[in-house]
């Protein structure tokens, strides 16, 4: 598959919502959390995008910027659509 295969990863449960951001206790390896990646609910509806990682290295929290009109509440599970980074092609000098 060109551009890399996409994977749906459970990122965790919403622990609170502040100023249009859902705060999620991370259940994934935060190295897979890429800013701007789409975030969906269990019904596969887009609810927002990955915004930032905060907190302690041993128990990080993820911030999700919610889309206008997204229906998300405390305790909801959210999922990240993860696409591996594209490999850069190296051009050989002549």
PDB file of N, CA and C in Angstrom:
ATOM      1  N   UNK A   1       0.846  -1.178   0.000  1.00  0.00           N
ATOM      2  CA  UNK A   1       0.000   0.000   0.000  1.00  0.00           C
ATOM      3  C   UNK A   1       0.890   1.239   0.000  1.00  0.00           C
ATOM      4  N   UNK A   2       0.659   2.140  -0.917  1.00  0.00           N
ATOM      5  CA  UNK A   2       1.498   3.311  -1.036  1.00  0.00           C
ATOM      6  C   UNK A   2       1.238   4.278   0.111  1.00  0.00           C
ATOM      7  N   UNK A   3       2.320   4.899   0.620  1.00  0.00           N
ATOM      8  CA  UNK A   3       2.175   5.850   1.706  1.00  0.00           C
ATOM      9  C   UNK A   3       2.125   5.187   3.074  1.00  0.00           C
ATOM     10  N   UNK A   4       2.200   3.866   3.140  1.00  0.00           N
ATOM     11  CA  UNK A   4       2.191   3.154   4.401  1.00  0.00           C
ATOM     12  C   UNK A   4       0.791   2.777   4.838  1.00  0.00           C
ATOM     13  N   UNK A   5       0.697   1.663   5.528  1.00  0.00           N
ATOM     14  CA  UNK A   5      -0.601   1.177   5.996  1.00  0.00           C
ATOM     15  C   UNK A   5      -1.055   1.996   7.198  1.00  0.00           C
ATOM     16  N   UNK A   6      -2.347   2.231   7.273  1.00  0.00           N
ATOM     17  CA  UNK A   6      -2.908   2.951   8.418  1.00  0.00           C
ATOM     18  C   UNK A   6      -3.345   1.949   9.464  1.00  0.00           C
ATOM     19  N   UNK A   7      -3.233   2.364  10.698  1.00  0.00           N
ATOM     20  CA  UNK A   7      -3.550   1.517  11.830  1.00  0.00           C
ATOM     21  C   UNK A   7      -4.450   2.323  12.764  1.00  0.00           C
ATOM     22  N   UNK A   8      -5.442   1.679  13.372  1.00  0.00           N
ATOM     23  CA  UNK A   8      -6.283   2.355  14.360  1.00  0.00           C
ATOM     24  C   UNK A   8      -5.809   1.902  15.737  1.00  0.00           C
ATOM     25  N   UNK A   9      -5.385   2.857  16.562  1.00  0.00           N
ATOM     26  CA  UNK A   9      -4.838   2.565  17.887  1.00  0.00           C
ATOM     27  C   UNK A   9      -5.705   3.194  18.968  1.00  0.00           C
ATOM     28  N   UNK A  10      -6.028   2.411  19.993  1.00  0.00           N
ATOM     29  CA  UNK A  10      -6.766   2.952  21.141  1.00  0.00           C
ATOM     30  C   UNK A  10      -5.805   3.838  21.911  1.00  0.00           C
ATOM     31  N   UNK A  11      -6.173   5.117  22.090  1.00  0.00           N
ATOM     32  CA  UNK A  11      -5.265   6.007  22.817  1.00  0.00           C
ATOM     33  C   UNK A  11      -5.624   6.134  24.287  1.00  0.00           C
ATOM     34  N   UNK A  12      -6.876   5.829  24.652  1.00  0.00           N
ATOM     35  CA  UNK A  12      -7.262   5.882  26.055  1.00  0.00           C
ATOM     36  C   UNK A  12      -8.632   6.497  26.259  1.00  0.00           C
ATOM     37  N   UNK A  13      -8.947   6.744  27.544  1.00  0.00           N
ATOM     38  CA  UNK A  13     -10.247   7.319  27.913  1.00  0.00           C
ATOM     39  C   UNK A  13     -10.096   8.794  28.235  1.00  0.00           C
ATOM     40  N   UNK A  14     -11.114   9.545  27.884  1.00  0.00           N
ATOM     41  CA  UNK A  14     -11.136  10.984  28.162  1.00  0.00           C
ATOM     42  C   UNK A  14     -11.271  11.182  29.669  1.00  0.00           C
ATOM     43  N   UNK A  15     -10.328  11.943  30.253  1.00  0.00           N
ATOM     44  CA  UNK A  15     -10.415  12.202  31.690  1.00  0.00           C
ATOM     45  C   UNK A  15     -10.971  13.593  31.974  1.00  0.00           C
ATOM     46  N   UNK A  16     -11.081  14.426  30.930  1.00  0.00           N
ATOM     47  CA  UNK A  16     -11.667  15.749  31.099  1.00  0.00           C
ATOM     48  C   UNK A  16     -11.644  16.522  29.794  1.00  0.00           C
ATOM     49  N   UNK A  17     -12.433  17.593  29.752  1.00  0.00           N
ATOM     50  CA  UNK A  17     -12.468  18.453  28.569  1.00  0.00           C
ATOM     51  C   UNK A  17     -12.281  19.890  29.034  1.00  0.00           C
ATOM     52  N   UNK A  18     -11.278  20.566  28.444  1.00  0.00           N
ATOM     53  CA  UNK A  18     -10.936  21.932  28.831  1.00  0.00           C
ATOM     54  C   UNK A  18     -10.709  22.771  27.574  1.00  0.00           C
ATOM     55  N   UNK A  19     -11.468  23.853  27.426  1.00  0.00           N
ATOM     56  CA  UNK A  19     -11.280  24.797  26.314  1.00  0.00           C
ATOM     57  C   UNK A  19     -11.183  24.125  24.944  1.00  0.00           C
ATOM     58  N   UNK A  20     -12.075  23.202  24.667  1.00  0.00           N
ATOM     59  CA  UNK A  20     -12.089  22.553  23.357  1.00  0.00           C
ATOM     60  C   UNK A  20     -11.048  21.473  23.165  1.00  0.00           C
ATOM     61  N   UNK A  21     -10.374  21.099  24.262  1.00  0.00           N
ATOM     62  CA  UNK A  21      -9.376  20.031  24.213  1.00  0.00           C
ATOM     63  C   UNK A  21      -9.815  18.885  25.111  1.00  0.00           C
ATOM     64  N   UNK A  22      -9.751  17.666  24.587  1.00  0.00           N
ATOM     65  CA  UNK A  22     -10.009  16.486  25.406  1.00  0.00           C
ATOM     66  C   UNK A  22      -8.675  16.039  25.990  1.00  0.00           C
ATOM     67  N   UNK A  23      -8.641  15.816  27.295  1.00  0.00           N
ATOM     68  CA  UNK A  23      -7.443  15.322  27.973  1.00  0.00           C
ATOM     69  C   UNK A  23      -7.619  13.813  28.126  1.00  0.00           C
ATOM     70  N   UNK A  24      -6.664  13.051  27.564  1.00  0.00           N
ATOM     71  CA  UNK A  24      -6.774  11.591  27.516  1.00  0.00           C
ATOM     72  C   UNK A  24      -5.559  10.968  28.184  1.00  0.00           C
ATOM     73  N   UNK A  25      -5.788  10.078  29.147  1.00  0.00           N
ATOM     74  CA  UNK A  25      -4.686   9.331  29.766  1.00  0.00           C
ATOM     75  C   UNK A  25      -4.165   8.347  28.732  1.00  0.00           C
ATOM     76  N   UNK A  26      -2.891   8.439  28.391  1.00  0.00           N
ATOM     77  CA  UNK A  26      -2.314   7.659  27.289  1.00  0.00           C
ATOM     78  C   UNK A  26      -2.247   6.170  27.588  1.00  0.00           C
ATOM     79  N   UNK A  27      -2.819   5.379  26.678  1.00  0.00           N
ATOM     80  CA  UNK A  27      -2.719   3.923  26.731  1.00  0.00           C
ATOM     81  C   UNK A  27      -1.838   3.396  25.601  1.00  0.00           C
ATOM     82  N   UNK A  28      -1.176   4.310  24.874  1.00  0.00           N
ATOM     83  CA  UNK A  28      -0.338   3.895  23.753  1.00  0.00           C
ATOM     84  C   UNK A  28       1.078   4.403  23.951  1.00  0.00           C
ATOM     85  N   UNK A  29       1.977   3.872  23.156  1.00  0.00           N
ATOM     86  CA  UNK A  29       3.342   4.371  23.106  1.00  0.00           C
ATOM     87  C   UNK A  29       3.263   5.770  22.492  1.00  0.00           C
ATOM     88  N   UNK A  30       3.615   6.787  23.254  1.00  0.00           N
ATOM     89  CA  UNK A  30       3.432   8.162  22.788  1.00  0.00           C
ATOM     90  C   UNK A  30       4.274   8.489  21.555  1.00  0.00           C
ATOM     91  N   UNK A  31       5.235   7.642  21.219  1.00  0.00           N
ATOM     92  CA  UNK A  31       6.020   7.879  20.000  1.00  0.00           C
ATOM     93  C   UNK A  31       5.165   7.712  18.750  1.00  0.00           C
ATOM     94  N   UNK A  32       4.007   7.050  18.882  1.00  0.00           N
ATOM     95  CA  UNK A  32       3.102   6.893  17.744  1.00  0.00           C
ATOM     96  C   UNK A  32       2.116   8.054  17.640  1.00  0.00           C
ATOM     97  N   UNK A  33       2.129   8.949  18.615  1.00  0.00           N
ATOM     98  CA  UNK A  33       1.209  10.087  18.645  1.00  0.00           C
ATOM     99  C   UNK A  33       1.803  11.214  17.816  1.00  0.00           C
ATOM    100  N   UNK A  34       1.220  11.495  16.669  1.00  0.00           N
ATOM    101  CA  UNK A  34       1.713  12.540  15.775  1.00  0.00           C
ATOM    102  C   UNK A  34       0.711  13.696  15.717  1.00  0.00           C
ATOM    103  N   UNK A  35       1.215  14.911  15.906  1.00  0.00           N
ATOM    104  CA  UNK A  35       0.339  16.082  15.840  1.00  0.00           C
ATOM    105  C   UNK A  35      -0.400  16.108  14.516  1.00  0.00           C
ATOM    106  N   UNK A  36      -1.684  16.391  14.602  1.00  0.00           N
ATOM    107  CA  UNK A  36      -2.505  16.488  13.403  1.00  0.00           C
ATOM    108  C   UNK A  36      -3.148  15.188  12.959  1.00  0.00           C
ATOM    109  N   UNK A  37      -2.749  14.054  13.566  1.00  0.00           N
ATOM    110  CA  UNK A  37      -3.362  12.772  13.196  1.00  0.00           C
ATOM    111  C   UNK A  37      -4.833  12.775  13.582  1.00  0.00           C
ATOM    112  N   UNK A  38      -5.697  12.183  12.746  1.00  0.00           N
ATOM    113  CA  UNK A  38      -7.128  12.143  13.063  1.00  0.00           C
ATOM    114  C   UNK A  38      -7.414  11.281  14.291  1.00  0.00           C
ATOM    115  N   UNK A  39      -8.379  11.713  15.096  1.00  0.00           N
ATOM    116  CA  UNK A  39      -8.820  10.968  16.274  1.00  0.00           C
ATOM    117  C   UNK A  39     -10.305  10.670  16.087  1.00  0.00           C
ATOM    118  N   UNK A  40     -10.677   9.405  16.341  1.00  0.00           N
ATOM    119  CA  UNK A  40     -12.053   8.962  16.125  1.00  0.00           C
ATOM    120  C   UNK A  40     -12.627   8.343  17.395  1.00  0.00           C
ATOM    121  N   UNK A  41     -13.959   8.181  17.408  1.00  0.00           N
ATOM    122  CA  UNK A  41     -14.628   7.502  18.522  1.00  0.00           C
ATOM    123  C   UNK A  41     -14.843   6.030  18.143  1.00  0.00           C
ATOM    124  N   UNK A  42     -15.417   5.213  19.032  1.00  0.00           N
ATOM    125  CA  UNK A  42     -15.615   3.789  18.704  1.00  0.00           C
ATOM    126  C   UNK A  42     -16.504   3.554  17.478  1.00  0.00           C
ATOM    127  N   UNK A  43     -17.350   4.538  17.120  1.00  0.00           N
ATOM    128  CA  UNK A  43     -18.197   4.413  15.925  1.00  0.00           C
ATOM    129  C   UNK A  43     -17.461   4.841  14.661  1.00  0.00           C
ATOM    130  N   UNK A  44     -16.171   5.126  14.794  1.00  0.00           N
ATOM    131  CA  UNK A  44     -15.302   5.562  13.687  1.00  0.00           C
ATOM    132  C   UNK A  44     -15.688   6.932  13.135  1.00  0.00           C
ATOM    133  N   UNK A  45     -16.279   7.756  13.989  1.00  0.00           N
ATOM    134  CA  UNK A  45     -16.598   9.132  13.592  1.00  0.00           C
ATOM    135  C   UNK A  45     -15.462  10.043  14.043  1.00  0.00           C
ATOM    136  N   UNK A  46     -15.058  10.940  13.165  1.00  0.00           N
ATOM    137  CA  UNK A  46     -13.992  11.877  13.476  1.00  0.00           C
ATOM    138  C   UNK A  46     -14.445  12.823  14.589  1.00  0.00           C
ATOM    139  N   UNK A  47     -13.635  12.914  15.652  1.00  0.00           N
ATOM    140  CA  UNK A  47     -13.973  13.816  16.758  1.00  0.00           C
ATOM    141  C   UNK A  47     -12.948  14.932  16.919  1.00  0.00           C
ATOM    142  N   UNK A  48     -11.785  14.787  16.291  1.00  0.00           N
ATOM    143  CA  UNK A  48     -10.765  15.817  16.423  1.00  0.00           C
ATOM    144  C   UNK A  48      -9.435  15.368  15.867  1.00  0.00           C
ATOM    145  N   UNK A  49      -8.384  16.067  16.330  1.00  0.00           N
ATOM    146  CA  UNK A  49      -7.038  15.737  15.867  1.00  0.00           C
ATOM    147  C   UNK A  49      -6.059  15.790  17.029  1.00  0.00           C
ATOM    148  N   UNK A  50      -4.993  15.015  16.899  1.00  0.00           N
ATOM    149  CA  UNK A  50      -3.957  14.952  17.920  1.00  0.00           C
ATOM    150  C   UNK A  50      -3.307  16.325  18.059  1.00  0.00           C
ATOM    151  N   UNK A  51      -3.206  16.820  19.295  1.00  0.00           N
ATOM    152  CA  UNK A  51      -2.667  18.164  19.502  1.00  0.00           C
ATOM    153  C   UNK A  51      -1.322  18.170  20.227  1.00  0.00           C
ATOM    154  N   UNK A  52      -1.211  17.464  21.368  1.00  0.00           N
ATOM    155  CA  UNK A  52       0.020  17.560  22.158  1.00  0.00           C
ATOM    156  C   UNK A  52       0.098  16.435  23.182  1.00  0.00           C
ATOM    157  N   UNK A  53       1.276  16.302  23.784  1.00  0.00           N
ATOM    158  CA  UNK A  53       1.521  15.349  24.874  1.00  0.00           C
ATOM    159  C   UNK A  53       1.942  16.178  26.079  1.00  0.00           C
ATOM    160  N   UNK A  54       1.339  15.898  27.246  1.00  0.00           N
ATOM    161  CA  UNK A  54       1.695  16.636  28.461  1.00  0.00           C
ATOM    162  C   UNK A  54       1.898  15.656  29.612  1.00  0.00           C
ATOM    163  N   UNK A  55       2.473  16.152  30.694  1.00  0.00           N
ATOM    164  CA  UNK A  55       2.594  15.356  31.910  1.00  0.00           C
ATOM    165  C   UNK A  55       3.906  14.612  32.029  1.00  0.00           C
ATOM    166  N   UNK A  56       3.911  13.706  32.979  1.00  0.00           N
ATOM    167  CA  UNK A  56       5.069  12.900  33.330  1.00  0.00           C
ATOM    168  C   UNK A  56       5.391  11.886  32.233  1.00  0.00           C
ATOM    169  N   UNK A  57       6.658  11.619  32.023  1.00  0.00           N
ATOM    170  CA  UNK A  57       7.093  10.651  31.011  1.00  0.00           C
ATOM    171  C   UNK A  57       6.523   9.262  31.303  1.00  0.00           C
ATOM    172  N   UNK A  58       6.385   8.911  32.581  1.00  0.00           N
ATOM    173  CA  UNK A  58       5.892   7.581  32.945  1.00  0.00           C
ATOM    174  C   UNK A  58       4.375   7.441  32.854  1.00  0.00           C
ATOM    175  N   UNK A  59       3.636   8.544  32.903  1.00  0.00           N
ATOM    176  CA  UNK A  59       2.182   8.474  32.726  1.00  0.00           C
ATOM    177  C   UNK A  59       1.704   9.731  32.000  1.00  0.00           C
ATOM    178  N   UNK A  60       1.980   9.777  30.693  1.00  0.00           N
ATOM    179  CA  UNK A  60       1.633  10.967  29.912  1.00  0.00           C
ATOM    180  C   UNK A  60       0.143  11.084  29.620  1.00  0.00           C
ATOM    181  N   UNK A  61      -0.263  12.290  29.323  1.00  0.00           N
ATOM    182  CA  UNK A  61      -1.622  12.578  28.875  1.00  0.00           C
ATOM    183  C   UNK A  61      -1.532  13.144  27.464  1.00  0.00           C
ATOM    184  N   UNK A  62      -2.547  12.865  26.677  1.00  0.00           N
ATOM    185  CA  UNK A  62      -2.605  13.354  25.313  1.00  0.00           C
ATOM    186  C   UNK A  62      -3.697  14.405  25.217  1.00  0.00           C
ATOM    187  N   UNK A  63      -3.443  15.445  24.453  1.00  0.00           N
ATOM    188  CA  UNK A  63      -4.453  16.467  24.210  1.00  0.00           C
ATOM    189  C   UNK A  63      -4.989  16.279  22.801  1.00  0.00           C
ATOM    190  N   UNK A  64      -6.305  16.272  22.688  1.00  0.00           N
ATOM    191  CA  UNK A  64      -6.973  16.122  21.397  1.00  0.00           C
ATOM    192  C   UNK A  64      -7.797  17.376  21.152  1.00  0.00           C
ATOM    193  N   UNK A  65      -7.497  18.076  20.062  1.00  0.00           N
ATOM    194  CA  UNK A  65      -8.276  19.264  19.694  1.00  0.00           C
ATOM    195  C   UNK A  65      -9.578  18.778  19.088  1.00  0.00           C
ATOM    196  N   UNK A  66     -10.686  19.089  19.758  1.00  0.00           N
ATOM    197  CA  UNK A  66     -11.989  18.596  19.317  1.00  0.00           C
ATOM    198  C   UNK A  66     -12.520  19.392  18.132  1.00  0.00           C
ATOM    199  N   UNK A  67     -13.147  18.681  17.211  1.00  0.00           N
ATOM    200  CA  UNK A  67     -13.796  19.316  16.057  1.00  0.00           C
ATOM    201  C   UNK A  67     -15.064  20.009  16.531  1.00  0.00           C
ATOM    202  N   UNK A  68     -15.458  21.105  15.863  1.00  0.00           N
ATOM    203  CA  UNK A  68     -16.714  21.766  16.234  1.00  0.00           C
ATOM    204  C   UNK A  68     -17.884  20.785  16.116  1.00  0.00           C
ATOM    205  N   UNK A  69     -18.690  20.720  17.143  1.00  0.00           N
ATOM    206  CA  UNK A  69     -19.852  19.828  17.130  1.00  0.00           C
ATOM    207  C   UNK A  69     -19.557  18.395  17.526  1.00  0.00           C
ATOM    208  N   UNK A  70     -18.300  18.079  17.843  1.00  0.00           N
ATOM    209  CA  UNK A  70     -17.952  16.709  18.247  1.00  0.00           C
ATOM    210  C   UNK A  70     -18.598  16.402  19.592  1.00  0.00           C
ATOM    211  N   UNK A  71     -19.178  15.215  19.698  1.00  0.00           N
ATOM    212  CA  UNK A  71     -19.828  14.798  20.931  1.00  0.00           C
ATOM    213  C   UNK A  71     -18.893  13.867  21.700  1.00  0.00           C
ATOM    214  N   UNK A  72     -18.159  14.445  22.646  1.00  0.00           N
ATOM    215  CA  UNK A  72     -17.202  13.684  23.453  1.00  0.00           C
ATOM    216  C   UNK A  72     -17.434  14.054  24.907  1.00  0.00           C
ATOM    217  N   UNK A  73     -17.436  13.037  25.779  1.00  0.00           N
ATOM    218  CA  UNK A  73     -17.605  13.314  27.207  1.00  0.00           C
ATOM    219  C   UNK A  73     -16.598  12.506  28.015  1.00  0.00           C
ATOM    220  N   UNK A  74     -16.476  12.858  29.272  1.00  0.00           N
ATOM    221  CA  UNK A  74     -15.561  12.173  30.169  1.00  0.00           C
ATOM    222  C   UNK A  74     -15.871  10.679  30.189  1.00  0.00           C
ATOM    223  N   UNK A  75     -14.826   9.851  30.094  1.00  0.00           N
ATOM    224  CA  UNK A  75     -14.991   8.398  30.112  1.00  0.00           C
ATOM    225  C   UNK A  75     -15.058   7.771  28.730  1.00  0.00           C
ATOM    226  N   UNK A  76     -15.274   8.575  27.682  1.00  0.00           N
ATOM    227  CA  UNK A  76     -15.314   8.037  26.315  1.00  0.00           C
ATOM    228  C   UNK A  76     -13.935   7.527  25.897  1.00  0.00           C
ATOM    229  N   UNK A  77     -13.917   6.436  25.137  1.00  0.00           N
ATOM    230  CA  UNK A  77     -12.668   5.929  24.572  1.00  0.00           C
ATOM    231  C   UNK A  77     -12.430   6.601  23.231  1.00  0.00           C
ATOM    232  N   UNK A  78     -11.167   6.936  22.970  1.00  0.00           N
ATOM    233  CA  UNK A  78     -10.810   7.546  21.694  1.00  0.00           C
ATOM    234  C   UNK A  78      -9.713   6.730  21.018  1.00  0.00           C
ATOM    235  N   UNK A  79      -9.655   6.856  19.702  1.00  0.00           N
ATOM    236  CA  UNK A  79      -8.720   6.086  18.886  1.00  0.00           C
ATOM    237  C   UNK A  79      -7.992   7.011  17.921  1.00  0.00           C
ATOM    238  N   UNK A  80      -6.733   6.686  17.653  1.00  0.00           N
ATOM    239  CA  UNK A  80      -5.895   7.469  16.752  1.00  0.00           C
ATOM    240  C   UNK A  80      -5.719   6.711  15.448  1.00  0.00           C
ATOM    241  N   UNK A  81      -5.833   7.408  14.335  1.00  0.00           N
ATOM    242  CA  UNK A  81      -5.515   6.787  13.049  1.00  0.00           C
ATOM    243  C   UNK A  81      -4.043   7.081  12.802  1.00  0.00           C
ATOM    244  N   UNK A  82      -3.233   6.029  12.902  1.00  0.00           N
ATOM    245  CA  UNK A  82      -1.780   6.158  12.821  1.00  0.00           C
ATOM    246  C   UNK A  82      -1.294   5.766  11.438  1.00  0.00           C
ATOM    247  N   UNK A  83      -0.549   6.650  10.827  1.00  0.00           N
ATOM    248  CA  UNK A  83       0.110   6.359   9.550  1.00  0.00           C
ATOM    249  C   UNK A  83       1.606   6.463   9.788  1.00  0.00           C
ATOM    250  N   UNK A  84       2.361   5.395   9.517  1.00  0.00           N
ATOM    251  CA  UNK A  84       3.813   5.478   9.698  1.00  0.00           C
ATOM    252  C   UNK A  84       4.381   6.606   8.837  1.00  0.00           C
ATOM    253  N   UNK A  85       5.467   7.219   9.288  1.00  0.00           N
ATOM    254  CA  UNK A  85       6.050   8.303   8.494  1.00  0.00           C
ATOM    255  C   UNK A  85       6.501   7.787   7.133  1.00  0.00           C
ATOM    256  N   UNK A  86       6.374   8.646   6.143  1.00  0.00           N
ATOM    257  CA  UNK A  86       6.820   8.262   4.804  1.00  0.00           C
ATOM    258  C   UNK A  86       8.336   8.219   4.764  1.00  0.00           C
ATOM    259  N   UNK A  87       8.848   7.280   3.998  1.00  0.00           N
ATOM    260  CA  UNK A  87      10.294   7.195   3.824  1.00  0.00           C
ATOM    261  C   UNK A  87      10.700   8.255   2.813  1.00  0.00           C
ATOM    262  N   UNK A  88      11.733   8.946   3.141  1.00  0.00           N
ATOM    263  CA  UNK A  88      12.235   9.963   2.224  1.00  0.00           C
ATOM    264  C   UNK A  88      13.104   9.295   1.172  1.00  0.00           C
ATOM    265  N   UNK A  89      12.935   9.717  -0.042  1.00  0.00           N
ATOM    266  CA  UNK A  89      13.789   9.167  -1.088  1.00  0.00           C
ATOM    267  C   UNK A  89      15.043  10.026  -1.169  1.00  0.00           C
ATOM    268  N   UNK A  90      16.155   9.366  -1.251  1.00  0.00           N
ATOM    269  CA  UNK A  90      17.434  10.067  -1.333  1.00  0.00           C
ATOM    270  C   UNK A  90      17.882  10.078  -2.784  1.00  0.00           C
ATOM    271  N   UNK A  91      18.102  11.258  -3.272  1.00  0.00           N
ATOM    272  CA  UNK A  91      18.552  11.384  -4.651  1.00  0.00           C
ATOM    273  C   UNK A  91      20.073  11.314  -4.688  1.00  0.00           C
ATOM    274  N   UNK A  92      20.553  10.530  -5.602  1.00  0.00           N
ATOM    275  CA  UNK A  92      21.993  10.367  -5.737  1.00  0.00           C
ATOM    276  C   UNK A  92      22.551  11.545  -6.538  1.00  0.00           C
ATOM    277  N   UNK A  93      23.624  12.106  -6.026  1.00  0.00           N
ATOM    278  CA  UNK A  93      24.293  13.187  -6.762  1.00  0.00           C
ATOM    279  C   UNK A  93      25.081  12.599  -7.912  1.00  0.00           C
ATOM    280  N   UNK A  94      25.131  13.339  -8.977  1.00  0.00           N
ATOM    281  CA  UNK A  94      25.900  12.867 -10.145  1.00  0.00           C
ATOM    282  C   UNK A  94      27.143  13.676 -10.315  1.00  0.00           C
TER     283      UNK A  94
END
